[in-house]
XYZ file of C-alpha atoms in Angstrom:
771
model
C 2.399 -75.310 97.244
C 3.704 -78.271 98.926
C -0.008 -79.490 99.695
C -0.695 -79.278 95.833
C 2.432 -80.901 94.784
C 1.582 -83.811 97.341
C -1.950 -83.973 95.830
C -0.643 -84.261 92.250
C 1.920 -86.884 93.058
C -0.806 -88.815 94.516
C -3.091 -88.655 91.648
C -0.342 -89.152 89.127
C 1.085 -92.279 90.820
C -2.301 -93.826 91.600
C -3.906 -93.445 88.009
C -3.583 -97.346 87.481
C -4.809 -98.034 90.844
C -7.983 -95.577 90.538
C -9.138 -97.509 87.400
C -8.515 -100.981 88.851
C -9.962 -100.488 92.215
C -13.113 -98.868 90.973
C -13.679 -101.751 88.543
C -14.202 -104.129 91.218
C -17.895 -104.867 90.798
C -20.405 -107.642 90.750
C -20.800 -109.669 87.652
C -18.900 -109.606 84.400
C -17.509 -106.747 82.411
C -17.083 -106.865 78.778
C -15.112 -104.345 76.915
C -13.435 -103.985 73.464
C -12.818 -102.016 70.122
C -15.409 -101.282 67.626
C -13.675 -101.158 64.091
C -14.237 -101.321 60.201
C -13.713 -104.529 58.769
C -11.456 -103.768 55.844
C -10.031 -100.426 57.088
C -9.388 -101.265 60.693
C -10.605 -97.730 61.657
C -11.929 -97.112 65.040
C -15.755 -96.430 64.908
C -16.342 -93.533 67.239
C -20.032 -92.980 68.486
C -21.540 -96.450 67.512
C -24.177 -97.518 69.805
C -23.636 -101.078 71.308
C -26.896 -102.772 72.134
C -26.745 -105.526 74.916
C -29.627 -108.230 74.590
C -30.087 -110.979 77.114
C -30.858 -114.426 75.926
C -32.519 -113.287 72.706
C -32.684 -110.520 70.153
C -36.013 -111.267 68.887
C -38.034 -109.176 71.613
C -36.085 -106.079 70.382
C -36.037 -105.145 73.997
C -32.155 -104.478 74.920
C -30.693 -105.041 78.403
C -28.165 -102.197 78.244
C -26.653 -99.793 75.675
C -23.397 -97.874 75.616
C -21.599 -95.771 73.009
C -18.022 -96.131 71.773
C -15.533 -93.202 72.508
C -13.215 -91.316 69.956
C -10.842 -94.496 70.067
C -13.839 -96.870 69.259
C -13.578 -98.077 72.839
C -16.683 -99.458 74.759
C -17.163 -101.081 78.208
C -20.277 -102.693 79.840
C -19.740 -103.515 83.233
C -22.055 -105.512 85.824
C -23.311 -108.078 83.623
C -24.883 -111.215 85.507
C -24.096 -114.736 84.136
C -26.131 -115.609 81.053
C -26.093 -115.402 77.030
C -25.696 -112.121 75.639
C -25.953 -110.663 72.141
C -24.032 -107.442 71.551
C -25.577 -105.678 68.330
C -23.698 -102.723 67.150
C -25.024 -99.992 64.956
C -23.160 -97.153 63.515
C -23.595 -94.597 60.590
C -22.529 -96.144 57.422
C -22.051 -99.612 58.472
C -24.306 -102.872 58.496
C -25.402 -103.968 61.948
C -22.672 -106.197 63.693
C -23.965 -108.965 65.940
C -21.707 -111.079 68.367
C -22.917 -113.766 70.854
C -21.123 -114.378 73.973
C -21.672 -116.732 77.039
C -20.697 -115.401 80.291
C -21.802 -118.372 82.361
C -18.811 -120.549 81.508
C -16.014 -117.868 81.323
C -13.154 -118.447 83.535
C -12.397 -114.691 83.806
C -14.770 -111.753 85.035
C -13.425 -109.432 82.494
C -13.831 -110.015 78.634
C -12.397 -108.479 75.710
C -14.793 -108.626 72.746
C -13.556 -106.823 69.701
C -16.246 -106.225 67.000
C -15.813 -105.645 63.236
C -18.216 -103.803 61.137
C -18.978 -104.135 57.388
C -19.205 -100.933 55.558
C -22.310 -100.050 53.460
C -23.633 -97.213 51.367
C -26.818 -95.157 53.144
C -29.352 -93.087 51.494
C -29.164 -89.632 52.885
C -32.539 -90.083 54.621
C -30.966 -92.366 57.212
C -28.359 -89.829 58.342
C -31.242 -87.795 59.803
C -32.149 -90.603 62.456
C -28.948 -92.111 63.204
C -27.419 -92.948 66.524
C -24.512 -90.842 65.741
C -26.560 -87.692 65.363
C -28.213 -88.412 68.764
C -25.086 -88.917 70.660
C -24.037 -85.391 69.411
C -26.802 -83.872 71.292
C -25.657 -85.544 74.555
C -22.744 -83.332 74.917
C -23.274 -79.301 75.166
C -21.742 -76.849 73.050
C -20.116 -79.410 70.610
C -19.878 -79.346 66.787
C -18.983 -82.655 65.349
C -18.128 -81.807 61.732
C -18.896 -84.963 59.483
C -17.222 -85.421 56.102
C -20.664 -84.678 54.747
C -20.336 -81.071 55.888
C -16.873 -80.630 54.612
C -17.542 -81.896 51.167
C -20.546 -79.560 50.958
C -18.320 -76.648 51.070
C -16.815 -74.849 47.882
C -12.877 -74.766 48.200
C -10.779 -72.706 46.009
C -7.875 -75.254 46.253
C -10.263 -77.983 45.290
C -9.321 -79.707 48.958
C -11.971 -80.577 51.379
C -11.233 -77.912 54.200
C -11.800 -78.587 57.901
C -11.341 -75.064 59.266
C -13.578 -73.580 56.242
C -16.456 -75.822 57.643
C -15.893 -74.796 61.029
C -16.120 -71.128 60.109
C -19.585 -71.806 58.962
C -20.829 -72.861 62.435
C -22.467 -70.336 64.735
C -20.060 -68.807 67.333
C -17.121 -69.195 64.951
C -15.448 -66.835 62.830
C -12.300 -65.325 61.231
C -11.249 -61.647 61.548
C -10.018 -61.364 57.850
C -8.489 -63.160 55.077
C -4.916 -62.874 56.784
C -5.922 -64.237 60.089
C -4.745 -67.848 61.274
C -6.851 -69.691 63.609
C -10.387 -69.636 64.824
C -12.163 -66.790 66.903
C -14.622 -68.858 68.987
C -17.082 -67.050 70.979
C -15.253 -63.748 71.297
C -11.848 -65.368 72.228
C -8.528 -64.782 70.477
C -6.847 -67.715 68.519
C -4.639 -68.512 71.260
C -7.645 -69.193 73.545
C -8.659 -72.398 71.454
C -6.854 -75.473 72.216
C -6.141 -77.390 69.034
C -5.220 -81.007 69.265
C -4.024 -83.443 66.753
C -4.051 -86.881 68.263
C -4.091 -85.310 71.600
C -0.981 -83.169 71.032
C -1.448 -79.336 71.186
C -0.686 -77.251 68.242
C 0.377 -73.477 68.456
C -0.810 -72.456 65.033
C -3.212 -74.723 63.394
C -3.951 -72.928 60.269
C -2.415 -71.773 56.924
C -3.014 -67.818 56.211
C -6.650 -66.859 56.518
C -7.615 -70.314 57.030
C -7.628 -70.370 53.123
C -6.502 -74.063 53.477
C -6.506 -76.224 56.630
C -2.949 -77.496 58.033
C -4.909 -80.818 58.326
C -5.708 -82.806 55.030
C -9.178 -84.087 55.622
C -8.469 -87.481 53.991
C -6.202 -88.168 56.799
C -8.641 -87.143 59.507
C -11.104 -89.351 61.006
C -12.996 -87.443 63.867
C -13.469 -83.595 64.229
C -14.902 -82.091 67.343
C -15.194 -78.383 68.204
C -16.083 -77.831 71.938
C -17.026 -74.130 71.921
C -18.089 -73.854 75.544
C -17.053 -74.932 78.929
C -15.137 -78.183 78.008
C -14.599 -81.404 80.076
C -11.887 -81.462 82.737
C -9.496 -83.721 80.476
C -9.144 -80.758 78.340
C -7.145 -77.613 79.643
C -4.336 -74.979 79.086
C -6.732 -72.441 77.120
C -9.478 -70.204 78.143
C -12.148 -70.770 75.464
C -12.527 -73.755 73.301
C -11.252 -76.987 72.205
C -10.530 -78.260 68.476
C -10.069 -82.295 68.825
C -8.874 -83.957 65.939
C -8.002 -87.626 65.493
C -6.114 -88.960 62.446
C -7.134 -92.211 60.717
C -5.008 -95.378 61.184
C -4.827 -96.196 57.181
C -6.579 -99.092 55.497
C -5.536 -102.524 56.252
C -7.139 -104.023 53.249
C -4.997 -102.789 50.391
C -2.882 -99.987 49.119
C -4.752 -96.953 47.924
C -4.301 -93.284 47.232
C -5.863 -90.127 46.080
C -4.217 -87.325 43.938
C -5.328 -83.703 43.400
C -3.785 -81.403 40.693
C -4.789 -77.881 40.475
C -3.811 -74.443 39.161
C -2.625 -73.137 42.644
C -2.125 -76.304 44.536
C -1.492 -79.939 44.358
C -1.671 -82.889 46.826
C -1.013 -86.679 47.266
C -2.560 -88.951 49.922
C -1.274 -92.531 50.326
C -2.376 -95.302 52.800
C -2.340 -99.264 53.149
C -1.223 -102.078 54.994
C 2.454 -102.212 56.225
C 3.408 -105.700 57.227
C 0.782 -107.967 58.850
C -0.369 -106.092 61.690
C 0.436 -102.338 60.651
C -0.913 -99.671 58.436
C 0.370 -96.556 57.378
C -1.047 -93.091 56.267
C 0.866 -90.190 54.401
C -0.516 -86.989 52.909
C 1.393 -83.863 51.489
C 0.297 -80.792 49.950
C 1.861 -77.842 48.083
C 0.311 -74.500 47.603
C 2.211 -72.229 45.042
C -0.121 -69.450 44.591
C 2.789 -66.972 44.485
C 3.918 -68.455 41.396
C 0.822 -67.644 39.667
C 0.947 -64.162 40.910
C 4.421 -63.575 39.687
C 3.419 -64.532 36.194
C -0.159 -62.986 35.985
C 0.519 -59.579 37.621
C 4.219 -58.557 38.226
C 3.330 -55.225 39.907
C 0.353 -56.303 42.078
C 0.127 -54.999 45.564
C -1.393 -58.331 46.905
C 1.079 -60.095 49.102
C 2.753 -63.215 47.919
C 2.043 -66.570 49.635
C 3.042 -70.092 49.556
C 3.190 -73.244 51.932
C 3.353 -76.981 52.071
C 2.561 -79.527 54.792
C 2.984 -83.096 55.494
C 0.761 -85.532 57.733
C 1.874 -89.074 58.435
C 0.975 -91.719 60.986
C 1.909 -95.680 61.455
C -0.412 -97.907 63.424
C 0.761 -101.218 65.020
C -1.845 -103.449 66.415
C 0.302 -105.318 68.870
C -2.723 -107.556 70.063
C -6.587 -107.560 70.506
C -6.246 -105.244 73.408
C -3.116 -103.277 72.636
C -2.605 -100.346 69.847
C 0.711 -98.601 69.440
C 0.966 -95.704 66.927
C 3.587 -93.019 65.821
C 2.644 -89.790 63.843
C 4.254 -86.731 62.549
C 2.982 -83.379 61.274
C 4.938 -80.632 59.527
C 3.875 -77.273 57.935
C 5.575 -74.333 56.699
C 4.182 -71.021 55.452
C 5.631 -68.010 53.763
C 4.154 -64.350 53.345
C 5.975 -61.713 51.756
C 5.025 -58.326 50.129
C 3.958 -57.844 46.437
C 6.408 -55.705 44.091
C 3.772 -53.112 43.665
C 3.826 -52.126 47.410
C 6.166 -49.071 47.720
C 4.991 -48.416 51.293
C 6.200 -51.291 53.127
C 8.480 -54.304 53.088
C 7.656 -57.611 54.930
C 8.887 -61.200 55.269
C 6.768 -63.625 57.344
C 7.169 -67.271 57.804
C 6.080 -69.944 60.376
C 6.603 -73.586 60.807
C 5.113 -76.488 63.056
C 6.657 -79.648 63.874
C 4.943 -82.403 65.682
C 6.106 -85.906 66.444
C 3.991 -88.131 68.888
C 4.238 -91.989 69.904
C 1.031 -93.397 71.490
C 0.396 -96.620 73.295
C -3.228 -97.674 73.821
C -4.237 -100.965 75.971
C -7.214 -102.537 77.514
C -6.054 -103.851 80.829
C -6.964 -107.159 82.588
C -9.852 -105.439 84.346
C -11.218 -103.896 81.230
C -10.001 -100.458 81.497
C -8.644 -98.355 78.728
C -5.089 -96.803 79.412
C -3.553 -94.546 76.942
C -0.028 -93.124 77.294
C 1.977 -90.741 74.838
C 5.026 -88.850 74.549
C 5.455 -85.905 72.405
C 7.773 -83.486 70.931
C 6.458 -80.132 69.583
C 8.485 -77.182 67.553
C 6.812 -74.083 66.639
C 8.927 -71.356 64.602
C 7.498 -67.874 63.660
C 9.657 -65.140 62.024
C 8.395 -61.670 61.216
C 10.239 -58.827 59.653
C 8.200 -55.606 58.788
C 9.489 -52.120 57.961
C 8.125 -48.931 56.316
C 9.626 -47.915 53.103
C 8.405 -44.212 53.469
C 6.496 -42.235 55.898
C 3.087 -43.298 56.871
C 0.842 -41.582 59.521
C 1.554 -44.123 62.107
C 4.978 -45.632 60.897
C 6.396 -48.609 62.660
C 8.799 -51.462 62.170
C 8.935 -54.858 63.756
C 11.153 -57.702 63.965
C 10.867 -60.942 65.957
C 12.150 -64.417 65.760
C 10.998 -67.138 67.933
C 11.278 -70.700 68.555
C 9.029 -72.879 70.924
C 9.930 -76.321 72.100
C 7.697 -78.661 74.086
C 8.265 -82.062 75.748
C 4.944 -83.471 76.975
C 4.126 -86.856 78.610
C 0.694 -87.864 79.246
C -1.167 -90.982 80.707
C -5.114 -91.373 80.812
C -7.324 -94.281 82.053
C -10.979 -94.610 81.201
C -12.905 -97.002 83.435
C -16.663 -97.885 84.260
C -17.024 -98.149 88.008
C -20.797 -98.514 88.044
C -23.353 -99.323 85.541
C -24.530 -95.762 84.790
C -21.075 -94.148 85.473
C -17.951 -93.482 82.875
C -15.060 -92.184 84.605
C -11.607 -90.724 83.337
C -8.471 -89.658 85.133
C -5.020 -88.587 84.156
C -1.996 -86.761 84.467
C 0.419 -84.756 82.072
C 3.983 -83.153 82.524
C 5.169 -80.648 80.175
C 8.455 -78.877 79.692
C 8.689 -75.856 77.799
C 11.728 -74.242 76.249
C 11.134 -70.758 74.375
C 13.747 -68.850 72.706
C 12.691 -65.161 71.663
C 14.210 -62.307 69.827
C 11.934 -58.983 69.552
C 12.915 -55.420 68.198
C 11.132 -52.582 66.823
C 13.237 -52.656 64.009
C 15.405 -55.376 62.115
C 19.062 -55.069 63.088
C 21.512 -57.771 61.482
C 23.767 -57.836 64.705
C 20.872 -58.358 66.932
C 19.368 -61.081 64.903
C 22.661 -62.918 64.872
C 23.884 -62.422 68.430
C 23.064 -65.418 70.511
C 23.243 -62.946 73.701
C 20.194 -61.060 72.341
C 18.003 -64.162 72.514
C 15.676 -64.433 75.521
C 15.457 -68.142 76.908
C 12.810 -69.253 79.090
C 12.413 -72.629 80.718
C 8.946 -73.690 82.063
C 7.498 -76.613 83.767
C 3.906 -77.520 83.890
C 2.066 -80.294 85.628
C -1.565 -81.123 85.336
C -3.886 -83.994 86.881
C -7.518 -84.253 86.232
C -10.727 -86.460 87.142
C -14.117 -86.498 85.620
C -17.124 -88.696 85.828
C -20.043 -88.917 83.179
C -23.190 -89.983 85.128
C -26.352 -91.223 83.563
C -28.626 -90.021 86.277
C -31.887 -91.175 84.691
C -32.796 -92.258 81.524
C -33.359 -88.797 79.934
C -30.731 -87.148 81.992
C -26.892 -86.960 81.830
C -24.575 -85.167 84.116
C -20.536 -84.856 83.884
C -18.686 -83.154 86.539
C -14.851 -83.023 86.917
C -11.942 -81.246 88.430
C -8.398 -80.087 86.826
C -5.456 -79.438 89.017
C -2.722 -77.294 87.609
C 0.745 -76.099 88.465
C 2.983 -74.003 86.485
C 6.549 -73.546 88.043
C 7.641 -70.153 86.916
C 5.321 -68.234 88.979
C 4.424 -71.031 91.280
C 0.975 -70.907 90.129
C -1.584 -73.391 91.395
C -5.155 -73.855 89.734
C -8.252 -75.768 90.338
C -10.870 -75.729 87.894
C -14.176 -77.241 88.204
C -16.420 -78.338 85.388
C -20.075 -79.271 85.273
C -22.542 -79.940 82.366
C -25.809 -81.634 81.768
C -28.047 -82.722 78.941
C -31.848 -83.346 79.524
C -33.935 -85.084 76.940
C -37.635 -84.325 77.550
C -38.807 -86.400 74.537
C -39.977 -85.339 71.120
C -36.531 -85.123 69.775
C -35.780 -82.203 72.103
C -32.433 -81.790 73.909
C -31.782 -79.157 76.610
C -28.061 -78.747 77.752
C -25.869 -76.502 79.819
C -22.236 -76.440 81.019
C -20.148 -74.076 83.283
C -16.414 -74.057 84.106
C -13.378 -72.372 84.898
C -10.070 -72.476 82.989
C -6.443 -71.379 83.142
C -3.983 -70.383 80.504
C -0.359 -70.048 80.891
C 0.755 -68.905 77.462
C -0.197 -65.480 76.195
C -0.161 -64.898 72.378
C 1.064 -61.224 72.035
C 0.124 -59.208 69.264
C 0.801 -55.633 68.087
C -2.474 -53.753 67.773
C -1.022 -51.166 65.483
C -0.254 -53.572 62.794
C -2.403 -55.825 60.814
C 0.254 -58.106 59.534
C 1.192 -61.328 61.763
C 3.358 -60.189 64.690
C 2.737 -63.375 66.876
C 5.103 -63.829 70.034
C 4.174 -66.357 72.616
C 5.243 -65.253 75.949
C 4.763 -67.778 79.188
C 3.501 -66.667 82.347
C 6.113 -65.767 85.307
C 6.368 -64.157 88.671
C 5.060 -60.724 87.028
C 2.689 -62.200 84.298
C -0.188 -63.910 85.584
C -2.022 -66.763 84.038
C -4.944 -66.184 82.265
C -8.255 -67.169 84.056
C -12.001 -67.580 82.807
C -15.347 -68.419 83.843
C -17.837 -69.486 81.336
C -21.421 -70.642 81.199
C -23.764 -71.610 78.365
C -27.261 -72.892 77.941
C -28.723 -74.482 74.766
C -31.560 -76.213 73.220
C -31.876 -78.723 70.253
C -34.348 -80.294 68.065
C -33.900 -83.185 65.949
C -37.080 -83.660 63.864
C -37.894 -87.012 62.940
C -40.549 -86.763 60.116
C -38.789 -84.009 58.384
C -35.140 -83.788 57.466
C -34.246 -80.588 59.684
C -32.021 -79.917 62.702
C -32.426 -76.811 64.864
C -30.316 -75.448 67.569
C -30.167 -72.271 69.871
C -27.600 -71.492 72.493
C -26.494 -68.480 74.616
C -23.157 -68.089 76.414
C -21.244 -65.763 78.773
C -17.563 -65.695 79.316
C -15.471 -63.469 82.009
C -11.715 -63.306 81.417
C -9.056 -61.952 83.691
C -5.204 -61.542 83.384
C -5.564 -60.889 79.573
C -2.255 -59.114 78.208
C -1.632 -56.973 75.250
C 1.258 -54.459 74.265
C 1.165 -51.122 75.710
C 0.237 -48.235 73.282
C 3.930 -47.116 73.095
C 6.030 -50.411 72.467
C 9.192 -48.508 73.134
C 12.348 -47.207 71.363
C 13.639 -48.660 68.225
C 16.269 -50.783 70.056
C 13.777 -52.044 72.639
C 14.084 -55.911 73.098
C 11.386 -58.127 74.347
C 10.589 -57.440 78.129
C 7.631 -57.915 80.298
C 7.457 -54.399 80.945
C 6.222 -53.820 77.379
C 2.942 -55.690 78.306
C -0.085 -54.560 80.132
C -2.987 -56.626 81.839
C -6.675 -56.243 81.810
C -10.127 -58.031 81.815
C -12.685 -58.900 79.337
C -15.964 -60.428 78.794
C -17.931 -61.930 75.944
C -21.654 -63.002 75.600
C -24.086 -63.727 72.710
C -26.569 -66.050 71.166
C -26.196 -68.565 68.389
C -28.889 -70.105 65.997
C -28.346 -73.032 63.684
C -30.750 -74.749 61.149
C -29.677 -77.524 58.952
C -31.652 -79.324 56.194
C -30.085 -82.873 55.872
C -31.654 -84.482 52.842
C -33.657 -83.621 49.688
C -32.786 -81.893 46.528
C -31.260 -79.013 48.541
C -29.188 -79.842 51.428
C -27.219 -77.304 53.657
C -27.427 -74.923 56.638
C -27.781 -71.400 58.148
C -25.836 -70.224 61.052
C -26.131 -66.968 62.768
C -24.524 -65.113 65.801
C -25.014 -61.994 67.561
C -22.354 -61.330 70.119
C -20.475 -58.699 72.022
C -16.766 -58.936 73.312
C -15.208 -56.159 75.557
C -11.765 -55.527 77.041
C -10.792 -53.136 79.696
C -7.036 -52.275 80.441
C -6.140 -49.614 82.879
C -3.147 -48.295 80.415
C -5.124 -48.762 77.234
C -7.750 -46.567 75.930
C -7.407 -44.064 78.938
C -8.676 -46.859 81.032
C -12.077 -47.010 79.401
C -13.687 -50.052 77.973
C -13.088 -50.947 74.122
C -14.178 -53.514 71.555
C -11.244 -55.862 70.370
C -10.702 -56.869 66.899
C -12.058 -60.248 67.915
C -15.677 -58.484 68.318
C -18.065 -59.361 65.788
C -21.515 -58.194 66.252
C -23.142 -60.244 63.548
C -21.973 -63.205 61.829
C -23.810 -65.056 59.362
C -23.167 -68.097 57.067
C -25.266 -69.692 54.288
C -24.200 -73.143 52.775
C -26.195 -74.816 49.941
C -25.456 -77.995 47.934
C -27.664 -79.539 45.467
C -27.257 -82.482 42.759
C -29.229 -81.599 39.604
C -27.639 -84.382 37.545
C -26.542 -87.652 38.388
C -23.091 -87.026 38.057
C -23.029 -83.237 38.903
C -22.818 -81.457 42.271
C -23.190 -77.590 42.777
C -22.581 -75.847 46.071
C -22.292 -72.502 47.298
C -21.388 -70.737 50.556
C -21.864 -66.972 51.633
C -20.132 -65.525 54.679
C -21.151 -62.258 56.118
C -19.438 -60.398 59.324
C -19.389 -57.110 60.763
C -16.144 -55.235 60.017
C -13.227 -55.449 62.359
C -12.388 -52.700 64.716
C -8.958 -50.756 63.985
C -7.426 -47.533 65.455
C -7.133 -44.782 62.769
C -6.510 -40.971 62.468
C -9.875 -39.272 62.268
C -8.424 -35.762 61.925
C -5.414 -33.568 61.769
C -4.350 -30.041 63.092
C -1.412 -27.819 62.879
C 0.408 -26.159 65.702
C 3.486 -24.291 66.193
C 6.496 -26.042 67.022
C 8.484 -23.858 69.528
C 11.990 -23.157 68.392
C 14.020 -20.703 66.510
C 11.841 -20.732 63.349
C 8.402 -21.404 64.953
C 7.485 -23.722 62.073
C 4.043 -25.143 61.906
C 3.820 -28.966 62.430
C 0.994 -31.222 61.322
C -0.388 -33.672 64.042
C -3.246 -36.284 63.895
C -5.930 -37.091 66.137
C -6.531 -40.843 66.439
C -9.850 -42.621 67.241
C -10.295 -44.304 70.335
C -8.896 -48.060 70.598
C -10.698 -49.794 67.553
C -12.943 -46.927 67.278
C -13.023 -47.110 63.483
C -14.219 -50.245 61.823
C -13.221 -51.663 58.232
C -16.048 -52.465 55.981
C -18.254 -55.443 56.527
C -16.698 -58.754 55.435
C -18.503 -60.808 53.030
C -17.860 -63.288 50.242
C -19.349 -65.800 47.977
C -17.882 -69.061 46.670
C -18.872 -71.566 44.158
C -17.867 -75.119 43.586
C -18.983 -77.428 40.491
C -17.856 -81.130 40.590
C -18.485 -83.705 38.094
C -17.856 -87.165 39.428
C -19.045 -90.203 37.131
C -20.110 -93.303 39.096
C -17.611 -95.886 39.136
C -14.972 -93.812 37.602
C -11.752 -92.937 39.628
C -11.683 -89.366 38.745
C -13.418 -85.976 39.596
C -13.248 -82.866 37.969
C -14.104 -79.688 39.731
C -14.288 -75.968 39.284
C -13.980 -73.699 42.010
C -14.591 -69.766 42.277
C -13.341 -68.237 45.159
C -14.604 -64.681 45.815
C -17.335 -64.886 42.934
C -18.404 -61.228 42.807
C -14.719 -59.992 43.482
C -15.492 -58.350 46.933
C -12.410 -56.396 48.156
C -12.304 -57.224 51.784
C -9.298 -55.195 53.114
C -7.388 -56.808 56.044
C -5.022 -53.491 56.244
C -6.143 -49.961 56.091
C -3.704 -47.229 56.771
C -2.820 -43.566 55.948
C 0.114 -42.975 53.734
C 1.636 -39.499 53.183
C 1.707 -38.473 49.701
C 5.131 -37.711 48.299
C 4.275 -34.494 46.418
C 2.506 -32.492 49.106
C 2.714 -34.661 52.254
C -1.281 -35.169 52.309
C -2.382 -38.160 54.056
C -4.046 -40.749 51.653
C -6.143 -43.830 52.754
C -4.945 -46.969 51.284
C -6.132 -50.796 51.561
C -4.489 -54.083 51.161
C -6.345 -57.076 50.068
C -5.348 -60.759 49.712
C -7.483 -62.843 47.686
C -9.526 -61.336 44.701
C -11.943 -63.277 42.329
C -9.987 -66.538 41.805
C -11.277 -69.310 39.630
C -9.368 -72.528 39.746
C -9.960 -75.966 37.791
C -8.495 -79.343 38.892
C -8.587 -83.060 38.840
C -8.869 -85.478 41.888
C -7.810 -88.994 41.014
C -8.343 -92.198 43.385
C -6.611 -95.404 42.928
């Protein structure tokens, strides 16, 4: 361990030196930010073409792309006159002239502002931004065009709903929260909001995203082996960046609907600052109470708030502060006579970030974050069921995180990045198999766990040839509670043989120190995050992926095909028998095992014409094996989905009218159910007969296949500030049960099969107004 700590300290303390020393090169280096002229928003994925002496010839000397902060850097430029031409989707071409012959400094900061323009959809097909997406394997960059094409029962533009239509991504049922990516559980996806990790990124069933799309600038989902700068999760990364807010004028958007309302405000805040503020409320339970007072459907409501202040201290320094808060509540409907439940959860994030370009044209980012996540779950049976079980948990997770990164360009064909992170975790946990007032209010019953996590990483993106890019990296991890030391290598490549083709692949290992424990015998949320310790090992995974893409130039189509395999170790679940009714949370309740996932994904998108949209299909397998579960035999977890299919279509039959539909299909989730019953004599004085039940193997019974059709009709007159929308969720009223259980009939004690559904056929109408 001492050798790792020595290495970590060396890396952490020499991050600035790494960037500065490697930046020593011949000639000049020009770097800066590409931003929108009126909004001040960073432009990610912009192509910066460098011409020498003249632009008339059309032959550029060098080309680079901006990162997610809009930052670019061009090293090793000889003396001379240069023209920097910037092209980005939705903007006019920017052009700046600079003389490096007479400059007194070898490192120049050149910020370029772009003017917004309207583009025809055909231009989207052949944009530099689309080509840049193909350069990184396993990445889905979700544009606002995709989000706006989807129907939404709330009238909001939903991020997670759009992600679910991508191949390799699904949700288990309408009560699940988070994304199941390539056979992984929701906790295996690292969700980042401005670089800050979130424990629970979704409202119930991903019905509405916790992120207001109006406040987001960039949305990336990395499904495969991700770069070394990301870690702490086994499977995938959802990276979201908030907008800075417009510097031009104060503006806003209001949405008023039957089941939800929202407000979005942004504008300048002083001479050098901007702000953005978005809030939403979802009051579906009020409609439920008035429409059907005896419904079995669970009651549900939430509200959330997103905010950010950005201060442009100088041409080379940007300071930002952002906050994020959500609160959800789910409780049983009055018609439910079998059980009673009260479930709620909260997210709170506060983050400060300082970004600056150094005197050697390197980009430094430093951030300090506070995270608090609370989850409360109280479930109890009101009468006998075949698998009666109660549950009570109350958890609070607090994190303090400090992170510092540097991006630098040591050579012409290399883009390097290094950084370190320190995290202090404080967890307070209460668990019992039934609710007890004294247990819930006794401070001594609360388990407190403190953990320290340290991470350092290095990575390099190398343009090995004009048509070949290779990225490699190493991530070093240390977790104090079990003195875990991990080294995770990452490697990926993208090869462009020509003709719009791209072949890419990635491989790497990852570690996860937090385990999401969920009771398999319950379909309602029972989430408990439990950290690794001396007896609970960190999760480990190896994954590989290989894919091919085709971007057609003459017709507006894009096609991709990908395959993947993932091997996982040190996965944890509850044992089959959680314990007695007074059992408190203890590591002895858990058992470890292994898992693997593999599959193939197909995606076809039509990007222009009368009809636009896409089709996504995934064929996949996910298996688990635990020595103490299912008699030691392999089983398919609830994250397993053999088939997953998505269809999204959007059309504009009239000038002001947009109609869109989406259809989702997925194989039914596996659950454990009684499949038979028998009677036997109970030895005793009376020798009474006792009825017992024979259960299927673990998750050996499947719920009906999940499918649902949604419709959206929007009326948006040109040059008018309002939009009227009609949404129909679950158009043909498909009953997709998230709970199926056996209840004993009161009259004769005969088992009766029952289902619990969440969202039925649900039409909503609303107005969106901009000012």
